[in-house]
Amino acid sequence: MIKFLAKGLIRDRSRSLFPLLAIIITVTLVIFGIGFMEGAMNNFLQSTAVISSGHVKVVTKAYEKESNQLPNDLALFETDKIIRTLYNMYPNYFWSPRITFGGLLDVPNKNGETKEQAPVFGIGIDFFSEKSRQVEIWELEKYLISGHLLKNRDDALISSKLAEQLNVNIGSAITLISSTMDNAFTTYNFNVVGIFNLNKGQADRQMILVDISGARQALDMEDAASEIFGYHNSLYYDDEDAVRIRSDFNLTYSDSIAQMLRNEESYNALSYMAGWNKISNAEKRKLPKQRTDALSDNQMYDNIDEWEDLSVEDPAIFTPKMIALRDSSQLASMVDFSNVAMSVMAAIFLVIVMVVLWNMGLMNGLRRYGEFGLRLAIGESKGQVYRSMIIEAVLIGFVGTLLGTLLGVSLTYYVQEFGIDYSEAINQMSSEMVLPNVFYAKVTSELYYIGFIPGVLATVLGTMLAGLAIYKREMSQLFKELEA
Amino acid sequence: MENKNVINIKNLVKQFPVGGNYFTALQNIDLKLSEGEFIGLVGPSGSGKTTLLNIIGGLDSATEGSVIVLGNSMDNTSHNERAIIRRKHMGFIFQSYNLLPVYTVYENVELPLILNNMKSTEREKKVTQAVEWVGLKDKINSKPADMSGGECQRTAIARAIVHEPALLLADEPTANLDAKNSHNIMKILSKLNSEISTSFVFATHDEKIMGYLRRIVHLEDGKIINDEKTSNPKSA
């Protein structure tokens, strides 16, 4: 009987080919839709993470408050030590120091006089360490449009927009005019060895990239960094995990200090603070004992409000503090919205597809009432007819879903590798958010099974519902439909 | 021929719910059918002949009364038991042939044998024989869409008799056919009736086939108004 039914199934295109095509198309759409939404959101978050926030980042509390000013006088000290601690605490993440700086970029002529000048947004990242994955996450090899990556401390990469503006080419010398972390005037010469275009809208309009060692030399920031960026080893932003480690770090590494200050030692600290407020940040940094004590013995505290109430500047302003991606650039609402929107869109998409396939199963069943009547008359039992319907639906659903999944995942993989280029649209937008020009889909594990919900479940449920009529109706009624 | 009862119906009543009331389709039907009979249930539309045929075939159930078919009380059998009775001992012929369009003549005729779990070699023999009976050997690999109405109905007959059932129920088997094909069909059925010991029950109001019937039961408004044996029926 199975062979007989299989023969009919293969020959009857309205029972096999068309439902199969409908399932393949809908499952492919579901998978690609979800994969693209996931990927696009991850691209957006990853772009923001690479350029401005990391999945998490560690800064001083003071730096966080003034971060839009790029206040390197409030930067982190002893970054090697902090990074070692971070690796110990969170081995699933990799950590990299970064110096972000502003200034003027001066391009001299043959005589050494200013030929062109423009404001610059510089980023010093770790190009040379063995552990560093900065070249990988910036995808610099892909985005380098001429020249090569850095080989020396004084090499620099310049964005194509800035290079065009300053008429700079490979081999040009450029001079950074900026201030050190002690607020002293500084100039430093870099050699342009490469020109890049990040394909991220306006984000790289005024950007140069240098090695952190060059930035440290230029800005007198030995063993210091504006921020320490952390990325999950998978490079996939997991909001829950980022929030978890942020809370954990701040509780164990920062907030515990506040607790200590509530004990009797805080009273002594208070009297010390009266003098603390009268000296500059630069001078504070030159007090190695105080700073060392503060970092190693946690002789700082977190509750800034209490100190402000006492009109005493918080000595904990240089405490390292972790910030998750959602905390920066007003991304919290964006991340929450995207999570909800993604779930809602995926759910709506799934429901629509399920309704379509449910109906297909239902209609396919209804269309065959006559055939069922005949088979019942010839002597098949209701159970046999019903079971054969379900088996057929499972078979069609399963094969369709497998093919749809294969097609959907392949399509998603293709778009994951090659992306869809929205350069023109993105370049028209002015936004503080870092928007990628090219959106890539993301093949996630859920894509391998999500298609089975509409593909098999909805099809089979629709068929089962249609088949219930076999039980509910008198066979003579099915016969009337057969005769109709 | 042994005078064994194939059908024994006593005081049959069938009512259908219509709105808040009931419509009585059959009332006080008493009918006996012996093995090998060639009987017609004759009457105008709405007289209850198809309903009676459905009840005999176990496709519908009686509201009241007793219906015994081939020794089985249809009132006390489950759906599955009735399906087995139909599968093994009954054949059906419909007005609109009801062939499965994606299957060939051979495959359509083969279906009842597959349901009876017959081996393929035996199936082949029986199907070939049934197709020969109805004169469709040259169309054995054709599909219904490629055949005439008469050929389709002959295929349906082959499907109904391939497992040599004890009872064959035919509901208006010639209604969609022209006179020539109607006579052909009736000749085939009449011949089969004399060759195999199958009993035939027709529901019909087609005057053309009346002459072939050996017994005519007249129905009107759900009642048997006349039950008579015919003299000199036509034969194959």
XYZ file of C-alpha atoms in Angstrom:
720
model
C 0.000 0.000 0.000
C 2.892 2.325 0.808
C 4.328 1.768 -2.656
C 0.900 2.396 -4.173
C 0.459 5.647 -2.242
C 4.029 6.758 -2.977
C 3.350 6.258 -6.686
C 0.274 8.461 -6.436
C 2.125 11.030 -4.396
C 4.897 11.352 -6.944
C 2.518 11.509 -9.891
C 0.025 13.912 -8.361
C 1.839 17.220 -8.484
C -0.851 18.978 -6.502
C -0.119 16.559 -3.658
C 3.656 16.469 -3.928
C 5.411 19.032 -6.069
C 3.320 22.077 -5.226
C 3.197 21.517 -1.459
C 6.889 20.679 -1.570
C 7.650 23.909 -3.411
C 5.467 25.893 -1.018
C 7.265 24.389 1.962
C 10.711 24.857 0.430
C 9.997 28.495 -0.383
C 8.470 29.333 2.979
C 11.126 27.504 4.993
C 13.857 29.172 2.934
C 12.254 32.550 3.573
C 11.927 31.872 7.292
C 15.538 30.786 7.598
C 16.957 33.548 5.467
C 14.730 36.160 7.108
C 15.794 35.172 10.599
C 19.434 34.698 9.572
C 19.505 38.085 7.891
C 17.879 39.864 10.821
C 20.278 38.183 13.250
C 23.225 38.983 11.021
C 22.229 42.569 10.348
C 21.776 43.252 14.036
C 25.043 41.531 14.829
C 26.772 43.557 12.090
C 25.473 46.729 13.551
C 26.467 45.739 17.083
C 29.801 44.363 15.927
C 30.591 47.566 14.021
C 29.802 49.574 17.105
C 31.775 47.091 19.204
C 34.833 47.276 16.973
C 34.959 51.040 16.681
C 33.587 52.427 19.875
C 32.488 50.057 22.589
C 33.819 46.506 22.493
C 31.385 43.873 23.658
C 32.473 45.203 27.025
C 35.125 47.736 27.882
C 36.989 48.833 30.970
C 37.567 52.518 31.628
C 38.064 54.673 34.674
C 34.899 56.032 36.177
C 36.063 59.520 35.390
C 36.794 58.652 31.766
C 33.310 57.238 31.372
C 31.724 60.488 32.536
C 33.739 62.589 30.080
C 34.224 60.019 27.344
C 32.949 62.232 24.536
C 35.867 64.605 25.238
C 38.412 61.770 24.752
C 39.923 62.682 28.178
C 43.195 60.791 28.209
C 44.172 62.549 31.405
C 41.582 60.252 33.006
C 42.877 57.126 31.312
C 43.621 53.760 32.888
C 47.022 53.082 34.365
C 48.796 49.747 34.766
C 46.855 48.297 31.887
C 49.017 45.177 31.599
C 48.086 44.233 35.143
C 44.392 44.920 34.582
C 44.411 42.923 31.355
C 46.023 39.941 33.127
C 43.290 40.141 35.767
C 40.608 40.326 33.097
C 41.975 37.265 31.297
C 41.941 35.383 34.596
C 38.418 36.414 35.422
C 36.855 36.093 31.985
C 38.792 33.700 29.768
C 35.959 33.568 27.208
C 36.812 37.109 26.216
C 39.939 38.570 24.704
C 41.138 41.938 25.930
C 42.990 44.659 24.147
C 44.086 48.145 25.218
C 43.147 51.115 23.113
C 44.023 54.772 23.068
C 41.501 57.049 21.464
C 42.701 60.536 20.810
C 41.809 63.695 18.989
C 43.999 66.383 17.531
C 45.078 67.997 14.348
C 46.780 66.222 11.518
C 49.343 68.309 9.721
C 50.682 67.419 6.304
C 53.913 69.238 5.532
C 55.172 70.289 2.111
C 58.703 69.760 0.809
C 59.970 72.562 2.990
C 58.401 71.151 6.101
C 55.723 73.795 6.242
C 52.042 73.039 6.621
C 50.475 72.050 3.333
C 47.179 70.681 4.630
C 45.662 70.374 8.065
C 42.537 68.688 9.374
C 41.052 67.518 12.663
C 41.719 63.879 13.251
C 40.164 61.091 15.259
C 42.935 58.637 16.072
C 42.759 55.167 17.449
C 45.764 53.305 18.792
C 45.139 49.574 18.745
C 47.350 46.622 19.399
C 48.647 45.535 16.001
C 51.693 43.626 17.048
C 50.980 41.435 20.088
C 50.646 37.752 19.440
C 47.324 37.511 21.295
C 45.835 40.542 19.627
C 42.974 39.917 17.215
C 42.538 43.567 16.305
C 43.536 43.191 12.668
C 41.013 40.364 12.420
C 38.092 42.148 14.073
C 38.716 45.382 12.197
C 38.956 43.266 9.047
C 41.749 45.562 7.974
C 43.116 43.281 5.328
C 39.710 43.395 3.662
C 39.226 47.116 4.028
C 42.763 48.185 3.086
C 42.442 49.719 -0.341
C 46.122 50.502 -0.840
C 49.436 50.039 0.950
C 50.030 47.516 3.691
C 49.417 46.984 7.383
C 51.642 48.501 10.039
C 55.156 47.138 10.410
C 56.655 49.736 12.718
C 55.574 51.706 15.730
C 55.447 54.959 13.768
C 53.413 53.624 10.881
C 49.847 54.784 10.418
C 46.824 53.834 8.361
C 44.623 56.643 7.171
C 41.019 56.526 6.003
C 40.429 57.131 2.325
C 38.146 60.083 3.095
C 40.779 61.787 5.221
C 43.562 60.896 2.797
C 41.580 62.493 0.010
C 40.868 65.562 2.084
C 44.540 66.008 3.002
C 45.863 64.821 -0.342
C 47.912 62.168 1.399
C 49.386 59.105 -0.269
C 51.264 56.022 0.788
C 54.669 57.059 2.089
C 53.545 60.542 3.141
C 54.690 61.806 6.505
C 51.955 63.204 8.740
C 52.281 65.036 12.005
C 49.870 64.591 14.859
C 49.374 67.690 16.967
C 47.676 66.797 20.218
C 48.127 66.808 23.999
C 49.647 64.218 26.280
C 47.748 62.621 29.126
C 49.313 65.224 31.359
C 47.769 67.898 29.157
C 51.121 68.926 27.663
C 51.381 69.927 23.991
C 52.823 67.207 21.776
C 53.661 66.606 18.143
C 54.536 63.249 16.680
C 55.361 62.091 13.171
C 53.762 59.039 11.590
C 54.333 57.500 8.178
C 51.307 56.625 6.114
C 51.675 53.002 5.034
C 48.093 52.192 4.105
C 44.742 53.694 3.178
C 41.540 52.039 4.311
C 37.811 52.372 3.865
C 35.867 50.675 6.648
C 32.585 50.782 4.753
C 30.883 52.012 7.889
C 29.291 55.252 6.762
C 30.749 58.371 8.329
C 32.539 56.532 11.151
C 35.962 56.642 9.497
C 35.662 60.075 7.945
C 38.529 61.558 9.996
C 40.164 58.392 11.209
C 43.763 57.277 11.476
C 44.798 53.978 12.954
C 48.153 53.554 14.656
C 49.704 50.932 16.852
C 49.116 51.445 20.556
C 52.861 51.645 21.130
C 53.035 54.589 18.722
C 50.055 56.245 20.400
C 51.631 55.728 23.824
C 54.859 57.275 22.606
C 53.048 60.193 21.011
C 50.814 60.921 23.994
C 53.198 59.953 26.785
C 50.932 57.189 28.046
C 53.318 54.419 29.051
C 51.352 51.372 30.331
C 48.188 53.444 30.055
C 45.190 53.215 27.798
C 41.984 55.129 27.272
C 40.022 51.909 27.387
C 40.488 48.177 27.455
C 38.147 46.515 25.001
C 36.841 43.021 25.541
C 35.324 40.820 22.839
C 33.781 37.428 23.199
C 36.077 34.854 21.623
C 33.280 33.917 19.183
C 32.982 37.595 18.140
C 29.228 37.165 18.541
C 27.691 39.710 20.882
C 25.778 38.005 23.650
C 24.002 40.762 25.505
C 23.146 38.644 28.536
C 26.701 37.452 28.940
C 28.125 40.936 28.501
C 25.781 42.300 31.147
C 26.635 39.400 33.441
C 30.376 39.941 33.333
C 29.975 43.718 33.573
C 27.930 43.312 36.766
C 30.322 40.713 38.099
C 33.415 42.807 37.447
C 31.930 45.945 38.907
C 30.761 44.071 41.984
C 33.951 42.185 42.657
C 36.482 44.632 41.351
C 34.887 48.043 41.914
C 31.894 47.988 44.204
C 33.567 46.030 46.954
C 35.653 49.119 47.523
C 32.613 51.113 48.537
C 31.847 48.557 51.174
C 35.336 48.915 52.616
C 35.000 52.645 52.755
C 31.976 52.255 54.957
C 34.155 50.862 57.683
C 36.331 52.931 59.961
C 39.113 53.347 57.450
C 36.880 55.575 55.396
C 37.026 58.209 58.078
C 40.756 58.431 57.685
C 40.360 58.470 53.956
C 38.004 61.420 54.193
C 40.498 63.589 55.886
C 43.033 62.661 53.259
C 40.604 63.619 50.539
C 40.380 67.191 51.670
C 43.896 67.655 50.364
C 43.227 65.393 47.343
C 40.741 67.828 45.888
C 43.233 70.632 45.706
C 45.624 69.009 43.278
C 45.242 68.451 39.542
C 44.626 65.139 37.847
C 48.160 65.213 36.501
C 49.547 65.675 39.979
C 47.305 62.964 41.360
C 48.785 60.557 38.906
C 52.227 61.391 40.097
C 51.371 60.159 43.557
C 52.384 56.569 42.998
C 51.835 55.408 46.546
C 48.283 56.682 46.750
C 47.409 55.243 43.347
C 49.131 51.941 43.947
C 47.458 51.601 47.310
C 44.141 52.461 45.816
C 44.359 49.893 43.070
C 45.957 47.079 45.012
C 44.205 47.468 48.355
C 40.895 48.607 46.957
C 41.169 51.728 49.071
C 38.557 53.412 46.976
C 34.853 53.387 46.863
C 32.001 53.512 44.502
C 29.295 55.666 45.931
C 30.123 58.923 44.242
C 26.952 60.635 45.460
C 27.965 60.292 49.066
C 31.286 61.928 48.397
C 29.693 64.675 46.377
C 27.350 65.338 49.310
C 30.433 65.874 51.414
C 31.809 68.235 48.762
C 34.824 66.033 48.477
C 35.987 64.698 45.142
C 35.663 60.979 44.860
C 39.050 59.318 45.137
C 37.580 56.348 43.259
C 37.377 58.220 39.982
C 40.270 56.192 38.607
C 38.750 52.873 39.591
C 38.473 50.621 36.560
C 34.856 50.130 35.675
C 33.379 47.783 33.119
C 30.746 48.935 30.631
C 28.792 46.600 28.409
C 28.023 47.476 24.808
C 24.419 48.189 25.757
C 25.645 50.864 28.219
C 27.511 52.866 25.580
C 26.278 55.108 22.846
C 22.711 54.851 24.157
C 22.600 51.371 22.783
C 20.609 49.846 25.648
C 17.261 50.759 24.182
C 18.538 49.777 20.740
C 19.662 46.365 21.948
C 16.428 45.812 23.883
C 14.355 47.024 20.994
C 16.226 44.859 18.550
C 15.850 41.811 20.758
C 12.118 42.375 21.116
C 11.718 43.395 17.484
C 13.657 40.359 16.333
C 11.541 38.037 18.442
C 8.304 39.710 17.368
C 9.284 39.732 13.700
C 10.453 36.154 13.841
C 7.227 35.168 15.607
C 5.019 37.054 13.121
C 6.966 35.582 10.254
C 6.617 32.116 11.697
C 2.898 32.562 12.352
C 2.250 33.806 8.808
C 4.205 30.952 7.327
C 2.476 28.490 9.640
C -0.945 29.789 8.606
C 0.038 29.446 4.942
C 1.292 25.910 5.359
C -1.539 24.978 7.708
C -3.998 26.111 5.063
C -2.102 24.273 2.405
C -2.341 21.081 4.445
C -6.011 21.770 5.105
C -6.879 22.488 1.485
C -4.916 19.515 0.292
C -6.920 17.344 2.679
C -10.274 18.910 1.758
C -9.582 18.479 -1.937
C -9.163 14.780 -1.388
C -12.379 14.028 0.495
C -13.737 12.288 -2.597
C -10.681 10.079 -2.806
C -11.009 9.248 0.869
C -14.667 8.353 0.357
C -13.693 5.995 -2.423
C -10.936 4.393 -0.389
C -13.309 3.923 2.522
C -15.870 2.345 0.202
C -13.301 -0.045 -1.180
C -12.518 -1.130 2.324
C -9.783 0.954 3.890
C -10.500 1.776 7.499
C -10.781 5.374 8.639
C -7.591 4.929 10.657
C -5.686 3.682 7.624
C -6.808 6.604 5.498
C -6.055 9.090 8.261
C -2.634 7.596 8.951
C -1.708 7.603 5.291
C -2.639 11.309 5.118
C -0.445 12.107 8.094
C 2.472 10.025 6.823
C 2.215 11.795 3.497
C 2.162 15.209 5.199
C 5.122 14.286 7.416
C 7.040 13.039 4.403
C 6.314 16.104 2.283
C 6.895 18.409 5.261
C 10.146 16.733 6.190
C 11.589 16.612 2.689
C 10.414 20.173 1.972
C 11.862 21.428 5.234
C 15.166 19.654 4.645
C 15.475 21.159 1.181
C 14.232 24.534 2.426
C 16.713 24.443 5.291
C 19.513 23.520 2.931
C 18.566 26.327 0.570
C 17.907 28.829 3.366
C 21.150 28.105 5.184
C 23.094 28.214 1.901
C 21.542 31.546 1.011
C 22.185 32.860 4.512
C 25.758 31.580 4.341
C 26.254 33.305 1.005
C 25.009 36.598 2.409
C 27.101 35.964 5.519
C 30.189 35.729 3.335
C 29.445 38.358 0.706
C 26.862 40.613 2.314
C 24.399 43.011 0.775
C 25.849 46.423 -0.003
C 23.808 49.408 1.200
C 26.649 51.935 0.713
C 24.613 54.550 -1.055
C 21.796 54.558 1.456
C 24.091 54.473 4.496
C 26.312 57.276 3.212
C 23.260 59.531 2.966
C 22.513 59.012 6.656
C 24.074 61.063 9.392
C 23.997 59.117 12.579
C 26.098 58.743 15.668
C 25.585 55.039 15.456
C 28.165 53.106 13.538
C 26.249 51.631 10.658
C 27.936 49.155 8.361
C 27.647 49.744 4.629
C 27.396 46.062 3.948
C 24.983 43.889 5.908
C 25.873 40.276 6.410
C 23.515 37.513 7.418
C 24.438 35.135 10.218
C 24.146 31.380 10.183
C 23.180 30.469 13.740
C 22.436 27.043 15.161
C 18.705 27.782 15.391
C 18.483 28.104 11.624
C 19.042 24.374 11.328
C 15.846 23.525 13.181
C 13.564 26.568 13.112
C 12.211 25.648 9.677
C 10.758 22.421 11.007
C 8.169 24.366 13.014
C 6.294 25.664 9.992
C 7.564 23.075 7.525
C 6.554 19.935 9.330
C 4.396 20.966 12.275
C 2.072 23.372 10.455
C 1.698 21.142 7.420
C 0.930 18.089 9.508
C -1.445 19.958 11.830
C -3.339 21.360 8.835
C -3.596 17.901 7.339
C -4.655 16.399 10.658
C -7.397 18.978 10.992
C -8.635 18.283 7.482
C -8.449 14.566 8.149
C -10.603 14.797 11.264
C -13.561 15.096 8.916
C -13.005 11.450 8.040
C -13.983 10.610 11.580
C -16.603 13.278 12.063
C -18.601 12.700 8.880
C -20.658 9.752 7.914
C -18.984 7.938 5.065
C -22.061 8.520 2.930
C -21.425 12.255 3.325
C -17.869 11.800 2.050
C -19.459 9.905 -0.780
C -21.691 12.780 -1.694
C -18.554 14.906 -1.968
C -17.033 12.169 -4.025
C -19.974 12.315 -6.390
C -19.974 16.101 -6.493
C -28.051 -21.931 -7.034
C -28.300 -22.176 -3.232
C -30.991 -19.946 -1.816
C -28.818 -18.323 0.804
C -29.678 -14.837 2.143
C -27.120 -12.194 1.260
C -29.186 -9.301 2.607
C -31.884 -9.459 5.269
C -33.460 -6.146 6.242
C -36.331 -5.835 8.716
C -38.258 -2.700 9.697
C -35.526 -0.370 8.540
C -36.021 3.312 9.290
C -33.560 6.019 8.376
C -33.968 9.598 9.476
C -31.758 12.602 8.817
C -31.737 15.664 11.040
C -32.935 18.702 9.115
C -32.929 21.911 11.126
C -34.669 21.039 14.396
C -36.654 18.170 12.864
C -35.981 14.872 11.194
C -36.521 13.919 7.603
C -37.501 10.279 7.171
C -35.653 8.925 4.151
C -36.631 5.277 4.607
C -39.457 3.758 6.598
C -40.453 0.189 7.420
C -38.242 -1.385 4.794
C -38.237 -5.170 4.659
C -36.003 -6.705 2.046
C -34.332 -10.031 1.454
C -31.767 -10.763 -1.213
C -30.554 -14.233 -2.085
C -27.162 -15.202 -3.423
C -26.729 -14.563 -7.132
C -29.686 -12.197 -7.462
C -29.653 -9.325 -9.972
C -31.890 -6.759 -8.378
C -32.711 -3.131 -9.000
C -33.861 -0.529 -6.496
C -35.916 1.673 -8.724
C -37.583 4.969 -8.025
C -37.501 8.695 -8.619
C -34.922 11.013 -7.111
C -35.380 11.292 -3.351
C -37.167 7.963 -3.082
C -34.418 6.597 -0.816
C -32.668 4.121 -3.101
C -29.133 5.539 -2.626
C -29.703 5.771 1.133
C -30.754 2.133 1.186
C -27.719 1.190 -0.878
C -25.429 3.112 1.508
C -26.941 1.337 4.508
C -26.511 -2.050 2.860
C -22.871 -1.130 2.101
C -22.243 -0.017 5.686
C -21.506 3.514 4.553
C -24.397 4.799 6.585
C -26.262 3.373 9.557
C -29.922 2.701 10.170
C -31.924 4.752 12.657
C -34.109 1.782 13.497
C -34.493 -1.829 12.407
C -32.130 -4.605 11.622
C -29.781 -4.876 8.672
C -27.930 -8.144 8.153
C -25.552 -8.276 5.213
C -23.579 -11.408 4.380
C -24.392 -12.736 7.823
C -23.131 -9.622 9.606
C -25.488 -7.422 11.549
C -24.487 -3.975 10.347
C -25.973 -2.391 13.499
C -23.542 -4.169 15.765
C -20.350 -3.844 13.797
C -17.676 -1.188 14.208
C -16.408 1.043 11.421
C -13.332 -1.129 11.090
C -15.356 -4.338 10.902
C -17.560 -2.831 8.228
C -14.436 -1.722 6.344
C -13.205 -5.331 6.406
C -16.587 -6.623 5.166
C -16.511 -4.137 2.291
C -12.875 -4.885 1.503
C -13.365 -8.652 1.353
C -16.945 -9.183 0.290
C -18.309 -6.099 -1.443
C -17.731 -4.120 -4.578
C -18.968 -0.628 -5.430
C -19.767 1.018 -8.734
C -20.555 4.720 -8.822
C -22.354 6.956 -11.241
C -19.239 9.072 -11.840
C -16.785 6.157 -11.949
C -14.542 7.631 -9.236
C -11.315 6.335 -10.603
C -8.114 7.677 -9.099
C -6.861 9.920 -11.895
C -3.125 9.524 -11.324
C -3.241 5.744 -11.592
C -3.506 3.570 -14.675
C -6.358 1.141 -15.343
C -4.178 -1.637 -13.985
C -3.403 0.259 -10.790
C -7.010 1.356 -10.211
C -8.183 -2.215 -10.527
C -5.329 -3.450 -8.358
C -6.254 -1.280 -5.353
C -8.827 -3.621 -3.693
C -6.361 -6.493 -3.973
C -3.601 -4.432 -2.337
C -5.984 -3.668 0.517
C -6.610 -7.400 0.843
C -2.834 -7.973 1.122
C -2.706 -10.207 -1.928
C 0.723 -11.129 -3.298
C 1.811 -9.219 -6.376
C 1.969 -12.260 -8.682
C -1.566 -13.226 -7.743
C -2.676 -9.617 -8.060
C -1.307 -9.439 -11.563
C -3.251 -12.539 -12.557
C -6.513 -11.275 -11.067
C -6.207 -7.764 -12.458
C -5.455 -9.075 -15.937
C -8.459 -11.373 -15.726
C -10.776 -8.585 -14.504
C -9.582 -6.213 -17.215
C -10.175 -8.930 -19.812
C -13.711 -9.481 -18.446
C -14.582 -5.871 -19.136
C -12.725 -5.806 -22.474
C -10.072 -3.260 -21.618
C -6.904 -5.291 -22.147
C -5.562 -2.802 -24.682
C -6.135 0.103 -22.263
C -4.493 -1.490 -19.264
C -1.775 1.170 -19.023
C -4.009 4.112 -19.833
C -5.044 6.700 -17.316
C -8.686 7.751 -16.810
C -8.112 11.080 -18.518
C -7.211 9.246 -21.734
C -10.368 7.104 -21.827
C -14.037 7.536 -22.708
C -16.839 7.479 -20.141
C -17.756 3.923 -21.059
C -14.167 2.771 -20.677
C -13.891 4.502 -17.320
C -17.059 2.798 -16.112
C -15.770 -0.562 -17.331
C -12.570 0.101 -15.358
C -14.732 0.836 -12.322
C -16.557 -2.450 -12.865
C -13.249 -4.306 -13.098
C -12.178 -2.680 -9.835
C -15.468 -3.683 -8.201
C -15.317 -7.324 -9.253
C -11.566 -8.023 -9.230
C -11.689 -9.599 -5.771
C -14.843 -11.517 -6.705
C -17.073 -10.048 -4.003
C -20.213 -11.727 -2.754
C -22.191 -8.513 -3.191
C -21.838 -5.737 -5.726
C -23.612 -2.431 -5.117
C -24.037 -0.114 -8.085
C -25.416 3.388 -7.712
C -26.746 4.705 -11.020
C -23.944 2.989 -12.962
C -25.251 4.080 -16.373
C -26.469 7.562 -15.595
C -23.474 9.229 -17.230
C -23.393 6.952 -20.267
C -25.090 6.963 -23.632
C -27.464 4.161 -24.625
C -24.844 2.053 -26.384
C -22.418 2.165 -23.476
C -25.251 1.604 -20.991
C -26.223 -1.609 -22.735
C -22.598 -2.705 -22.938
C -22.139 -2.155 -19.225
C -25.330 -4.036 -18.371
C -24.336 -6.909 -20.622
C -20.950 -7.138 -18.886
C -22.573 -7.063 -15.448
C -25.176 -9.599 -16.447
C -22.467 -11.884 -17.797
C -20.417 -11.549 -14.623
C -23.475 -12.347 -12.572
C -23.869 -15.621 -14.405
C -20.128 -16.452 -14.334
C -19.315 -15.592 -10.723
C -21.715 -16.053 -7.874
C -21.869 -12.349 -7.033
C -25.198 -10.792 -6.114
C -25.911 -7.423 -7.714
C -27.945 -4.539 -6.314
C -28.528 -1.532 -8.537
C -29.958 1.797 -7.523
C -31.325 3.277 -10.707
C -34.062 5.155 -12.455
C -32.590 4.512 -15.906
C -35.240 2.847 -18.052
C -32.565 1.434 -20.363
C -31.276 -0.991 -17.763
C -34.596 -2.127 -16.341
C -34.811 -4.869 -18.919
C -31.687 -6.538 -17.567
C -32.912 -6.718 -13.980
C -34.342 -9.982 -12.715
C -36.064 -8.389 -9.792
C -37.217 -4.814 -9.341
C -37.951 -3.207 -5.996
C -39.894 0.021 -6.428
C -39.298 2.726 -3.885
C -41.301 5.869 -3.367
C -41.003 8.379 -0.535
C -38.842 5.978 1.403
C -41.193 3.023 1.185
C -41.180 -0.131 -0.880
C -44.283 0.051 -2.953
C -43.657 -2.948 -5.156
C -41.245 -5.884 -5.270
C -41.517 -8.035 -8.368
C -39.531 -10.578 -10.327
C -39.266 -9.783 -14.031
C -40.041 -12.158 -16.790
C -37.506 -12.780 -19.564
C -34.791 -10.352 -18.543
C -32.159 -9.478 -21.134
C -28.825 -11.196 -20.720
C -25.289 -10.997 -22.099
